[in-house]
CSV table of C-alpha atoms in Angstrom, one decimal:
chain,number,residue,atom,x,y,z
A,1,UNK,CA,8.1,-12.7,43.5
A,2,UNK,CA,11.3,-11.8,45.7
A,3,UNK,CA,13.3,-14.5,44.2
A,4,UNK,CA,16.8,-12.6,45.3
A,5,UNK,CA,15.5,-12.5,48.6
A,6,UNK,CA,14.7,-16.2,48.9
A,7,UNK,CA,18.1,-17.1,47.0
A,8,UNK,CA,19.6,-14.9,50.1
A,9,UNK,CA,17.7,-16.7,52.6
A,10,UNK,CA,17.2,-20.5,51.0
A,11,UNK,CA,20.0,-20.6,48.0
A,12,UNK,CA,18.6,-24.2,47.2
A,13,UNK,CA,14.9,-23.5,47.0
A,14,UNK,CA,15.6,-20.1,45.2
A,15,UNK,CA,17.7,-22.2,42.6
A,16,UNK,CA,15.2,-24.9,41.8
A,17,UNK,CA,12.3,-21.5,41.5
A,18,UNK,CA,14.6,-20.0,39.2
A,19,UNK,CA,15.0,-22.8,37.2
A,20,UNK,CA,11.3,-23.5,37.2
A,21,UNK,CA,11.2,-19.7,35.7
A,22,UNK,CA,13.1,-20.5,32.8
A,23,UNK,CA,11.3,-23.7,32.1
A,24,UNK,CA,8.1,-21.7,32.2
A,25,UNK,CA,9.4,-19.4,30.1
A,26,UNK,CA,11.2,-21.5,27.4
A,27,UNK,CA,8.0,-24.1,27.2
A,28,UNK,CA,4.9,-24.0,25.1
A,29,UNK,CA,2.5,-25.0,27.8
A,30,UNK,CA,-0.6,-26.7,26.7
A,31,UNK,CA,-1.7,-28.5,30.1
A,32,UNK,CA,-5.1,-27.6,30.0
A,33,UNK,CA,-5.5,-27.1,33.4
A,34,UNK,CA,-2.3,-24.7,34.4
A,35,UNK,CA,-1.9,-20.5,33.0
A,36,UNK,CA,0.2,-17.5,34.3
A,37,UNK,CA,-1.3,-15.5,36.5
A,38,UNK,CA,-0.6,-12.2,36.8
A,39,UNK,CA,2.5,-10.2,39.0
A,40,UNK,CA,-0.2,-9.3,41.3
A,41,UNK,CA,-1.5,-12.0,42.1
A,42,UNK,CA,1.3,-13.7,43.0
A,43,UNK,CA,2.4,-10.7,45.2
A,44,UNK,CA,-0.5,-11.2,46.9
A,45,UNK,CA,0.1,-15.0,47.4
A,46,UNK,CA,3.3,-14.0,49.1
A,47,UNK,CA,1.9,-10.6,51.7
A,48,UNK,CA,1.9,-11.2,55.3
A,49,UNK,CA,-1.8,-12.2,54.8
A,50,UNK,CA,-0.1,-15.4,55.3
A,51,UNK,CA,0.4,-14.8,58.8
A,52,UNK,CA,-3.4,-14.4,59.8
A,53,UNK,CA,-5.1,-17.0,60.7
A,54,UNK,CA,-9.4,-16.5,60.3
A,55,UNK,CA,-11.4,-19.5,61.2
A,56,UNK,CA,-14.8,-18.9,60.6
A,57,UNK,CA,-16.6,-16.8,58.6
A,58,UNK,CA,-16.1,-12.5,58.3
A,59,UNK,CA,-17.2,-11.6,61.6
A,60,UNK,CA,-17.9,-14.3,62.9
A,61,UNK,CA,-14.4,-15.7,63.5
A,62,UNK,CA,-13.0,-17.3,66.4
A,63,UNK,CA,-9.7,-15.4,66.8
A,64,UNK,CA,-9.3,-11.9,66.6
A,65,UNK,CA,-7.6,-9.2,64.5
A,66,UNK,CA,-9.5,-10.1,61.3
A,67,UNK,CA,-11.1,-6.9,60.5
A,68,UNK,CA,-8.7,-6.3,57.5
A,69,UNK,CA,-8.9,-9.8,56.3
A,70,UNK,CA,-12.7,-9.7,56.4
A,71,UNK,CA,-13.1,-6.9,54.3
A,72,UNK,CA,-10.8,-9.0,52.0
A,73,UNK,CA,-12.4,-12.2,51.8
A,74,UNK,CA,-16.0,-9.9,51.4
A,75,UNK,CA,-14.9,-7.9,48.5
A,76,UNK,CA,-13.4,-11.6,46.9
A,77,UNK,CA,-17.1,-12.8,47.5
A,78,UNK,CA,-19.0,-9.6,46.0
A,79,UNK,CA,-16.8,-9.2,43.2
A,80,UNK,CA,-17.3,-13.3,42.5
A,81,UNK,CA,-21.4,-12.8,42.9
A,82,UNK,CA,-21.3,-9.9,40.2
A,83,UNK,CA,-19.2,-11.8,38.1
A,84,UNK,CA,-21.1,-15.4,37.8
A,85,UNK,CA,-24.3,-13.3,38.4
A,86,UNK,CA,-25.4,-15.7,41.6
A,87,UNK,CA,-26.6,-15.3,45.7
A,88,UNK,CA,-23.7,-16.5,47.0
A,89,UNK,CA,-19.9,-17.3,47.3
A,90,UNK,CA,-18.0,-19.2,49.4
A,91,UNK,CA,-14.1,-18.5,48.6
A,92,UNK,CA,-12.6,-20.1,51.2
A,93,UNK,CA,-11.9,-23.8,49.5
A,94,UNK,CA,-8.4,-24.5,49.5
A,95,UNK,CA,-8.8,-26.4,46.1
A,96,UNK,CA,-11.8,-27.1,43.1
A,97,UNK,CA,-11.6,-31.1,44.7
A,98,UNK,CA,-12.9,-29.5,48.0
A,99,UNK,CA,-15.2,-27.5,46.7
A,100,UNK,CA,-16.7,-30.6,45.3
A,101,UNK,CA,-16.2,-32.5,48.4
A,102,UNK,CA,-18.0,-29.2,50.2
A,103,UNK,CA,-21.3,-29.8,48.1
A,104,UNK,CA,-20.9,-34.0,48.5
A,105,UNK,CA,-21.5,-32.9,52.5
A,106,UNK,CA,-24.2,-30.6,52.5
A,107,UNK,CA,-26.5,-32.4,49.7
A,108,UNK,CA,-25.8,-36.1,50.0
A,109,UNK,CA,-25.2,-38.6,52.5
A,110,UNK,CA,-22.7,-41.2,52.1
A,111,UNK,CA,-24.4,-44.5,50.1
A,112,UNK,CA,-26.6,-42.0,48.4
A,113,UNK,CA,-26.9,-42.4,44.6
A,114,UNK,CA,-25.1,-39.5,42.6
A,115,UNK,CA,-24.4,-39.3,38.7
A,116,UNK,CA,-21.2,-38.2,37.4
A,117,UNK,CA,-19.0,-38.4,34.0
A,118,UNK,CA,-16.8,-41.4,33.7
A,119,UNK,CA,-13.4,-40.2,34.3
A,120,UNK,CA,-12.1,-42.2,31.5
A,121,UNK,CA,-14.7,-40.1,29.1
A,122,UNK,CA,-13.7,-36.7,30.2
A,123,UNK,CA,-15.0,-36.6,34.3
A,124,UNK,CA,-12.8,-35.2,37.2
A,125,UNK,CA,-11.7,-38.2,40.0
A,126,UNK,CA,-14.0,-36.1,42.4
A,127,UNK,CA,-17.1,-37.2,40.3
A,128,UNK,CA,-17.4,-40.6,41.0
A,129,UNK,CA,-14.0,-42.0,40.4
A,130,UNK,CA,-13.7,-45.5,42.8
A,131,UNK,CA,-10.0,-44.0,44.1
A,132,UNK,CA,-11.8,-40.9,45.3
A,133,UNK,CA,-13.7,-40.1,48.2
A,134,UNK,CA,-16.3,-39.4,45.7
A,135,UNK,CA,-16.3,-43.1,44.8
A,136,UNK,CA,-15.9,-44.7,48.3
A,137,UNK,CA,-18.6,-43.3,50.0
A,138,UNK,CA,-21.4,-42.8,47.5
A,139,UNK,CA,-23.1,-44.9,44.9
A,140,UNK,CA,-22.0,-43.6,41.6
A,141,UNK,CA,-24.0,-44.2,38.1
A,142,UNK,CA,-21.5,-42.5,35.3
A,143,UNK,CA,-22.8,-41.4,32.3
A,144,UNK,CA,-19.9,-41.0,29.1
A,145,UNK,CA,-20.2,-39.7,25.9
A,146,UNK,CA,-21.1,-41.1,22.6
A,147,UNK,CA,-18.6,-41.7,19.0
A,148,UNK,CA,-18.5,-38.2,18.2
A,149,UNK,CA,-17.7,-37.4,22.1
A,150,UNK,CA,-20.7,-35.8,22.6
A,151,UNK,CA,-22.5,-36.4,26.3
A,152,UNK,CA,-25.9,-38.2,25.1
A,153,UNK,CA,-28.3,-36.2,26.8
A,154,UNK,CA,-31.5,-38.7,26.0
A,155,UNK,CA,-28.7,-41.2,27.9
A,156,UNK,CA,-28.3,-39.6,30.7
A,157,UNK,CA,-31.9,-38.5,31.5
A,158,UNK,CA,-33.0,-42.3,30.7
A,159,UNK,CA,-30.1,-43.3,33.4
A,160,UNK,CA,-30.7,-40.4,36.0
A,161,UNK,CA,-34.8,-41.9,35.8
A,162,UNK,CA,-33.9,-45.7,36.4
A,163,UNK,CA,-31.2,-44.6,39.3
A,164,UNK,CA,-33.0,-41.8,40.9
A,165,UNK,CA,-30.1,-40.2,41.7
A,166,UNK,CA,-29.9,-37.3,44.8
A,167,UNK,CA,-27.3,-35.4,43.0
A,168,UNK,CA,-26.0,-35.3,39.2
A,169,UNK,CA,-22.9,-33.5,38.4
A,170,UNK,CA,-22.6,-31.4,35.4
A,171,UNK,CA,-18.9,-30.8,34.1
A,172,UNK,CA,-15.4,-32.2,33.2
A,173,UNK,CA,-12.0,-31.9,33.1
A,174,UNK,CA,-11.6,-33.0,29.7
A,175,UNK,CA,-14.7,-32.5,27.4
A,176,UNK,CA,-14.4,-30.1,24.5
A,177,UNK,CA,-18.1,-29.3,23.7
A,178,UNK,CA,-20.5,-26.9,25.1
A,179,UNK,CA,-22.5,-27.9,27.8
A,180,UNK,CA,-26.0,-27.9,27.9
A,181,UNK,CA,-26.7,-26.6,32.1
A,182,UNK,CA,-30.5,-26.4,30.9
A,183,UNK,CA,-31.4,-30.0,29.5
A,184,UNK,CA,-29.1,-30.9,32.8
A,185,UNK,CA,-31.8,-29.0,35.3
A,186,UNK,CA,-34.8,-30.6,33.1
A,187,UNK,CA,-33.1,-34.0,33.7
A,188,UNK,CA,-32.4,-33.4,37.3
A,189,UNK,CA,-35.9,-31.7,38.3
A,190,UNK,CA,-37.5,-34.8,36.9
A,191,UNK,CA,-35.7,-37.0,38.8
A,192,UNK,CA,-35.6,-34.7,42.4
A,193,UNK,CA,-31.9,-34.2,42.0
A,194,UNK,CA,-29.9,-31.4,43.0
A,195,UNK,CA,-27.3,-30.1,40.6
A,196,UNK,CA,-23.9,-29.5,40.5
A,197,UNK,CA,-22.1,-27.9,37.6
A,198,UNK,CA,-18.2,-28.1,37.9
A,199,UNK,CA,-16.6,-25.1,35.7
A,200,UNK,CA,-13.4,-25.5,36.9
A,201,UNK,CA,-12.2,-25.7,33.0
A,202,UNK,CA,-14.2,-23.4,31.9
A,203,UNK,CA,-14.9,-20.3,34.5
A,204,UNK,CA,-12.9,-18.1,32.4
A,205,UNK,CA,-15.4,-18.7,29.0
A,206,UNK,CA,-18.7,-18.7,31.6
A,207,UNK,CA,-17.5,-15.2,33.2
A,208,UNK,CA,-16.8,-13.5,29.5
A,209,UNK,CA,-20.1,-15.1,28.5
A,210,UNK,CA,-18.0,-17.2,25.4
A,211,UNK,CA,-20.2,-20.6,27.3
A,212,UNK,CA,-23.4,-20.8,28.7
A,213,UNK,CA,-23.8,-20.3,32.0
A,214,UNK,CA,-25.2,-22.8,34.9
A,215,UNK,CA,-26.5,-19.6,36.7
A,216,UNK,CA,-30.0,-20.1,37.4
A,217,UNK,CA,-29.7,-23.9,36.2
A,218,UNK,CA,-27.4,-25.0,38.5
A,219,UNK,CA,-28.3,-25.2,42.6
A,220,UNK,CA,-24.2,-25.3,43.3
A,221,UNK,CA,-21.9,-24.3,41.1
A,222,UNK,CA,-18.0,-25.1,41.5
A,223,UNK,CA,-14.8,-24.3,40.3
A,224,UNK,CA,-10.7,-23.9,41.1
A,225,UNK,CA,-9.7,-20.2,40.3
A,226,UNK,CA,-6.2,-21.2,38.5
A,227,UNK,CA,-7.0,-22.9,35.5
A,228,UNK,CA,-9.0,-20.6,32.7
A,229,UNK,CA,-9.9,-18.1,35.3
A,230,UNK,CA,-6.1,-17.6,35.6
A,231,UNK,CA,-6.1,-16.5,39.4
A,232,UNK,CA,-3.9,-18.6,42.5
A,233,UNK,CA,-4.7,-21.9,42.8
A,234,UNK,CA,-7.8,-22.5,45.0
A,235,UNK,CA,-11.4,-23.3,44.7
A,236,UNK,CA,-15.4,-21.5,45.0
A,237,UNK,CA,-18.2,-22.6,45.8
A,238,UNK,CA,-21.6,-20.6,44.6
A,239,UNK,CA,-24.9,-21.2,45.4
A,240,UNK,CA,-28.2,-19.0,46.0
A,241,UNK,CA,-29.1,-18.0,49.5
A,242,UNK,CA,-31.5,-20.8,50.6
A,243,UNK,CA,-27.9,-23.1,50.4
A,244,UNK,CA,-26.0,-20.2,51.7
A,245,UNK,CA,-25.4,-21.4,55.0
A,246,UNK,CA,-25.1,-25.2,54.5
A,247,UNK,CA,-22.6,-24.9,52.4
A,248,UNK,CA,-20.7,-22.3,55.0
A,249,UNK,CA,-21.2,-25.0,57.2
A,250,UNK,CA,-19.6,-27.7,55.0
A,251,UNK,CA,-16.7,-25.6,54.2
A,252,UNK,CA,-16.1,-24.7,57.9
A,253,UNK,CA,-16.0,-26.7,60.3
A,254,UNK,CA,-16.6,-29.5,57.9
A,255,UNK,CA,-13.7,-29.5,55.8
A,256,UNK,CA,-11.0,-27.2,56.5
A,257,UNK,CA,-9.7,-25.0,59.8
A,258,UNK,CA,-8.0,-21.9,58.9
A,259,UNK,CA,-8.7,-20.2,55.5
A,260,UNK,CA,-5.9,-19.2,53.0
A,261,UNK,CA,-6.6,-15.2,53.3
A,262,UNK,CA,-3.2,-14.7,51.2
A,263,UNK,CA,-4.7,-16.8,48.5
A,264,UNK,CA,-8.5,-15.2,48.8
A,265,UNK,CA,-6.7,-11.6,48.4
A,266,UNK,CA,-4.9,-13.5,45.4
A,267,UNK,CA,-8.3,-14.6,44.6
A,268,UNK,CA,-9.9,-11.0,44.7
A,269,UNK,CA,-7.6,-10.0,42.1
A,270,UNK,CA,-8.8,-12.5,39.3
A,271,UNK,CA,-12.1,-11.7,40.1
A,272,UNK,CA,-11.3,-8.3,39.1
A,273,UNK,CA,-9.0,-9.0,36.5
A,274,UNK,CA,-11.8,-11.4,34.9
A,275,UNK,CA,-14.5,-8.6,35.2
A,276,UNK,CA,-12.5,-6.1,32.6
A,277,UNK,CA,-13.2,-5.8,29.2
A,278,UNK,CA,-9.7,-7.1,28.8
A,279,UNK,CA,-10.3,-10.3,30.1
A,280,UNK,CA,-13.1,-10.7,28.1
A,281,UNK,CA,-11.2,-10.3,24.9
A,282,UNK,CA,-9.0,-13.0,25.9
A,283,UNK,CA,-11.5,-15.3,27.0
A,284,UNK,CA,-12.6,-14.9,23.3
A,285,UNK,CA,-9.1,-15.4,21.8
A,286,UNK,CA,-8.8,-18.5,24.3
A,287,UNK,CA,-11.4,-20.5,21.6
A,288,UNK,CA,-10.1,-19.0,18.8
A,289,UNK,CA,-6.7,-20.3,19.5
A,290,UNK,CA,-8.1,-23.7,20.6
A,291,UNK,CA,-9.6,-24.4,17.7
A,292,UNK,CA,-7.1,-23.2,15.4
A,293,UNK,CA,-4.6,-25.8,17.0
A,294,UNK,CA,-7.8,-28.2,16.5
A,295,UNK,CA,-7.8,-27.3,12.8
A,296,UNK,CA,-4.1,-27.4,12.5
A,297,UNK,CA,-3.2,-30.5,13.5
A,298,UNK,CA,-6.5,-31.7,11.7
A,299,UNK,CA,-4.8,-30.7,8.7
A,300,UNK,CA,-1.7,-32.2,9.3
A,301,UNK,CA,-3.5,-35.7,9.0
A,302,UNK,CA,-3.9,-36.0,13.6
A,303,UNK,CA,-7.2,-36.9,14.8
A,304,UNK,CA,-8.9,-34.9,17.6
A,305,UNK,CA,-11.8,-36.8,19.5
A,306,UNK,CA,-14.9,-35.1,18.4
A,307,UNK,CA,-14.0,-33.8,15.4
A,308,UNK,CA,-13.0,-30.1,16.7
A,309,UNK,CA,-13.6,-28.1,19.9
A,310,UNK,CA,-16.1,-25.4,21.1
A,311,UNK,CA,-13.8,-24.3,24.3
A,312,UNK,CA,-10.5,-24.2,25.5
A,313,UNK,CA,-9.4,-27.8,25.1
A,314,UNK,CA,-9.2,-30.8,23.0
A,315,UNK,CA,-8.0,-34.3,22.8
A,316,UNK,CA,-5.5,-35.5,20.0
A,317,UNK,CA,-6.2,-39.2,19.5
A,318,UNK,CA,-2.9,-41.1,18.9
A,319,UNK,CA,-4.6,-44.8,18.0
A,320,UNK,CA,-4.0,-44.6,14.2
A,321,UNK,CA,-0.2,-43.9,14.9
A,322,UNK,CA,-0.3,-46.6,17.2
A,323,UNK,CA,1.7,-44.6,19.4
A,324,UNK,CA,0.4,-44.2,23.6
A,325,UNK,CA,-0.4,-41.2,25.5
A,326,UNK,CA,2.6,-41.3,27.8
A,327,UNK,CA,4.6,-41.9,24.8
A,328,UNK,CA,3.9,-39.0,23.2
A,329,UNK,CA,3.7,-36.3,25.7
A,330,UNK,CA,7.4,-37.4,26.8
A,331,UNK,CA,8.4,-37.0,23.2
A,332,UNK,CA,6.0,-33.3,23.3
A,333,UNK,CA,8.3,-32.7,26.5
A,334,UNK,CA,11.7,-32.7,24.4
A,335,UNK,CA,10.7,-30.5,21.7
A,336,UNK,CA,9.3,-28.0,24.5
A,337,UNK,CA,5.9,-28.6,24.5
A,338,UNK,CA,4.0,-29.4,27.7
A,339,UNK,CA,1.2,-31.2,27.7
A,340,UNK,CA,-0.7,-34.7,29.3
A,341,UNK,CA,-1.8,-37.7,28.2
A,342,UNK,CA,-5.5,-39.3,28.7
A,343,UNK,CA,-7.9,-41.3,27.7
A,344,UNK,CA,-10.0,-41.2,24.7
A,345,UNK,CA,-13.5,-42.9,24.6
A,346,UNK,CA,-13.6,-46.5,24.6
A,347,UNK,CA,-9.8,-46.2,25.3
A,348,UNK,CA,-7.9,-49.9,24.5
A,349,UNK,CA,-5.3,-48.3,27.0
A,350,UNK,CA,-4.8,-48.1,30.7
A,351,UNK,CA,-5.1,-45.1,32.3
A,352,UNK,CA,-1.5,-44.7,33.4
A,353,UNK,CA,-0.7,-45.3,29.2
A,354,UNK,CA,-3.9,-43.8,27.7
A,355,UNK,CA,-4.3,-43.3,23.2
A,356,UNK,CA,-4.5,-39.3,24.0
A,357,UNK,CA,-2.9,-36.4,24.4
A,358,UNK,CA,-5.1,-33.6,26.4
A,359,UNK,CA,-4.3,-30.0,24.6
A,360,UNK,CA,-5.0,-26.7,25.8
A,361,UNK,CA,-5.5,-22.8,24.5
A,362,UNK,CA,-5.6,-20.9,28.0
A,363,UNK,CA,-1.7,-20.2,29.1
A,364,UNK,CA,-0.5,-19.9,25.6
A,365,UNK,CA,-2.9,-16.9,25.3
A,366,UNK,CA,-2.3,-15.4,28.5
A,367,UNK,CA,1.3,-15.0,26.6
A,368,UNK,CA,-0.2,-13.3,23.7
A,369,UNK,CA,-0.2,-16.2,20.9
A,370,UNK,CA,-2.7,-15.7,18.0
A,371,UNK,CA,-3.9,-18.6,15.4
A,372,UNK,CA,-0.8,-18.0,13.2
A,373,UNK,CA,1.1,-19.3,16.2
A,374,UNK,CA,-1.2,-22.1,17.1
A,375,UNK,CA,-0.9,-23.6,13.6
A,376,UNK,CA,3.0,-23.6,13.9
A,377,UNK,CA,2.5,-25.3,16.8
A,378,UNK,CA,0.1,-27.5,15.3
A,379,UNK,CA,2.8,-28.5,12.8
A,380,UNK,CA,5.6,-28.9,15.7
A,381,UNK,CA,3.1,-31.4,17.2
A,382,UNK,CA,2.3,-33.1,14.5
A,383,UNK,CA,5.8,-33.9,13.1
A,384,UNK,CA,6.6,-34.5,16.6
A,385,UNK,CA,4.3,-37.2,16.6
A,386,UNK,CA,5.5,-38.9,13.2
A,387,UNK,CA,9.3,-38.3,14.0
A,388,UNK,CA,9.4,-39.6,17.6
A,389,UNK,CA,12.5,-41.8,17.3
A,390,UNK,CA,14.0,-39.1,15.4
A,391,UNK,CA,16.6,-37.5,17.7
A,392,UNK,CA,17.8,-34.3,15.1
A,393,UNK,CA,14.3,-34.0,14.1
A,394,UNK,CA,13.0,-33.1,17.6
A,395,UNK,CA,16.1,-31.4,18.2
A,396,UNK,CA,14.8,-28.9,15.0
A,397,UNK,CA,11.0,-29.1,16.6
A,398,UNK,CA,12.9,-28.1,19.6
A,399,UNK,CA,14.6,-24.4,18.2
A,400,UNK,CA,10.9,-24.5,16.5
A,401,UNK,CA,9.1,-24.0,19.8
A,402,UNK,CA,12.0,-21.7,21.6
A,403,UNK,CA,11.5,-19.0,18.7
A,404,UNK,CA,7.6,-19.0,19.6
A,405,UNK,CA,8.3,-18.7,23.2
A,406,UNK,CA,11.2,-16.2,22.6
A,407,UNK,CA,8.0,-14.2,20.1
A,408,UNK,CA,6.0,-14.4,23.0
A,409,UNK,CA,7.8,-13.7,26.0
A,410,UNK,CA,7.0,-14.6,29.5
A,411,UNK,CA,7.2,-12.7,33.1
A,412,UNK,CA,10.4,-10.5,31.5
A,413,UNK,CA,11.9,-9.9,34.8
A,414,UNK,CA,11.2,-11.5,38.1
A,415,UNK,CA,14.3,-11.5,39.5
A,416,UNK,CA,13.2,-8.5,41.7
């Protein structure tokens, strides 16, 4: 990142990037969804790729001068195949939501019946969620999960049978168990559904092999490359040949122009990155560190919905504190923790004020914390939690958190 050069050119926007810097590098980030990616990939984000605008697929564009930006978007799409092990892959999705939307066009019409998790139980808006396009323009049965927030399976296959859905989603943007892509192929091959697994969360695990894959389950398969796959922001689609072309289709012209070909050169380097042995290893410490801070704050009397987790994230349920979601993760925010809030099951909260806290392993490992870390932070959370009207008190769980960010340190020059 040429930060000098845009503080040359735009002394304003290079300030408020600067800024955002430090607060990257001074904060604990548990947001689930966000990591660091590496220097190269966003050097790539920022080439004169930019410039180059590709309609279409690689060579079959409608403008010319694309020979070096097929071979780019190609080598994105054969390194993602080897990776995930499937036919096909579509990079060109600007975002995981449009990915989504990309399959909604190809295998359902709108009014058709699809089944999707309840948002409010761990689902993503573009599953079914009545303020998405997901929601307006199909018929959505949601399934949830049970006490122990565990998706029923016998629940969902006795739903998908009475609804006859066309489509059933597999996936979440909050669910902390292992998901089980086989009993949803059963369900959905009973019923004449195609399926969809969203891995958006957990691409990262499903490429190092630390969660099953949907490969071979799954007819589509979706996912945004910048959460646990730590690449740009963006989204796949993959699929096996028989779809190959539909799903082209639906991308482009049926969602999107131009493709990002910065971004898909940005997106050809996580691929990579994420096929080392390296990567794998981390993938691996992702869980460990997840459920150490599960364990930790577990032991520091907080309650985590489901008792634990089996991936990257979990949620801390705030009800026996009665303390709120958006409450908490404010208070989180001062002591230099980031983090969101959200539902739990059967939430007595709105969404906007939620009982939950979502926590997450993924960018606190790309900075090289281990489970002696996680339980410090653990304990930073949890007196957080209890002290919340105490001003020194998060002023102390403040230094706390600075000395694990200053252990671990972040980007160590990108001034130049």
């Amino acid at each position: 990142m040429e930060l000098d050069i845009i503080k040359r050119e735009d002394p304003q926007v290079g300030e408020l990037i600067e800024k955002e810097l430090e607060r990257q590098q001074n904060t604990i980030e548990l947001i689930a969804s966000e990591n660091f990616t590496s220097e190269a990939i966003m050097a790539a984000c920022g080439t004169v790729l930019t410039n180059k605008y590709a309609e279409g697929k690689p060579h079959k564009r409608f403008y010319n001068g694309c020979e070096n930006v097929d071979k780019i978007e190609e080598l994105a799409q054969e390194r993602c195949k080897k990776l995930f092990n499937v036919g096909h892959a579509n990079v060109q999705p600007h975002s995981g939501a449009q990915a989504n939307m990309a399959v909604f066009l190809y295998a359902v019409k709108p009014g058709d019946t699809v089944m999707g998790m309840d948002l409010s139980n761990g689902g993503h808006l573009s599953h079914g969620s009545p303020v998405n396009f997901s929601g307006m323009y199909y018929n959505i049965i949601s399934y949830g999960v049970d006490e122990n927030g565990c998706i029923d399976y016998d629940e969902v296959e006795k739903l998908a049978e009475e609804h006859k859905p066309k489509l059933i989603i597999a996936g979440a943007s909050n669910y902390s168990k292992i998901i089980d892509f086989k009993r949803f192929r059963e369900i959905a091959d009973k019923v004449g559904a195609y399926l969809m697994a969203d891995i958006a969360h957990i691409a990262a695990l499903v490429a190092a092999g630390v969660h099953p894959s949907p490969a071979g389950y799954a007819h589509f398969i979706t996912t945004t490359t910048h959460k646990t796959l730590r690449g740009p922001r963006g989204g796949i689609i993959m699929c096996d040949e028989e779809h190959a072309a539909g799903i082209d289709k639906a991308v482009f012209p049926g969602l999107q122009g131009g493709p990002l070909e910065h971004i898909i050169a940005a997106k050809a380097i996580a691929l990579k990155e994420a096929s080392e042995p390296a990567f794998k290893e981390y993938a691996k410490q992702v869980v460990k560190n997840a459920k150490a801070l599960a364990q930790g704050l577990m032991d520091e009397g907080m309650d985590i919905v489901g008792g634990g987790t089996e991936n990257h994230l979990m949620t801390l349920d705030l009800r026996k504190f009665n303390k709120t979601g958006k409450d908490i993760a404010n208070v989180l925010e001062k002591v230099g923790i980031t983090a969101n809030k959200n539902t739990v099951p059967n939430d007595p909260q709105s969404p906007f004020v939620t009982s939950g806290v979502r926590l997450g392993a993924a960018a606190v490992t790309t900075r090289g914390f281990k489970e002696e870390d996680m339980v410090e932070v653990a304990k930073i959370i949890a007196s957080a939690v209890t002290a919340s009207d105490n001003e020194q008190a998060l002023k102390n769980l403040r230094e706390r958190s600075l000395k694990l960010c200053q252990k671990h340190p972040l980007y160590k020059d990108m001034r130049h």
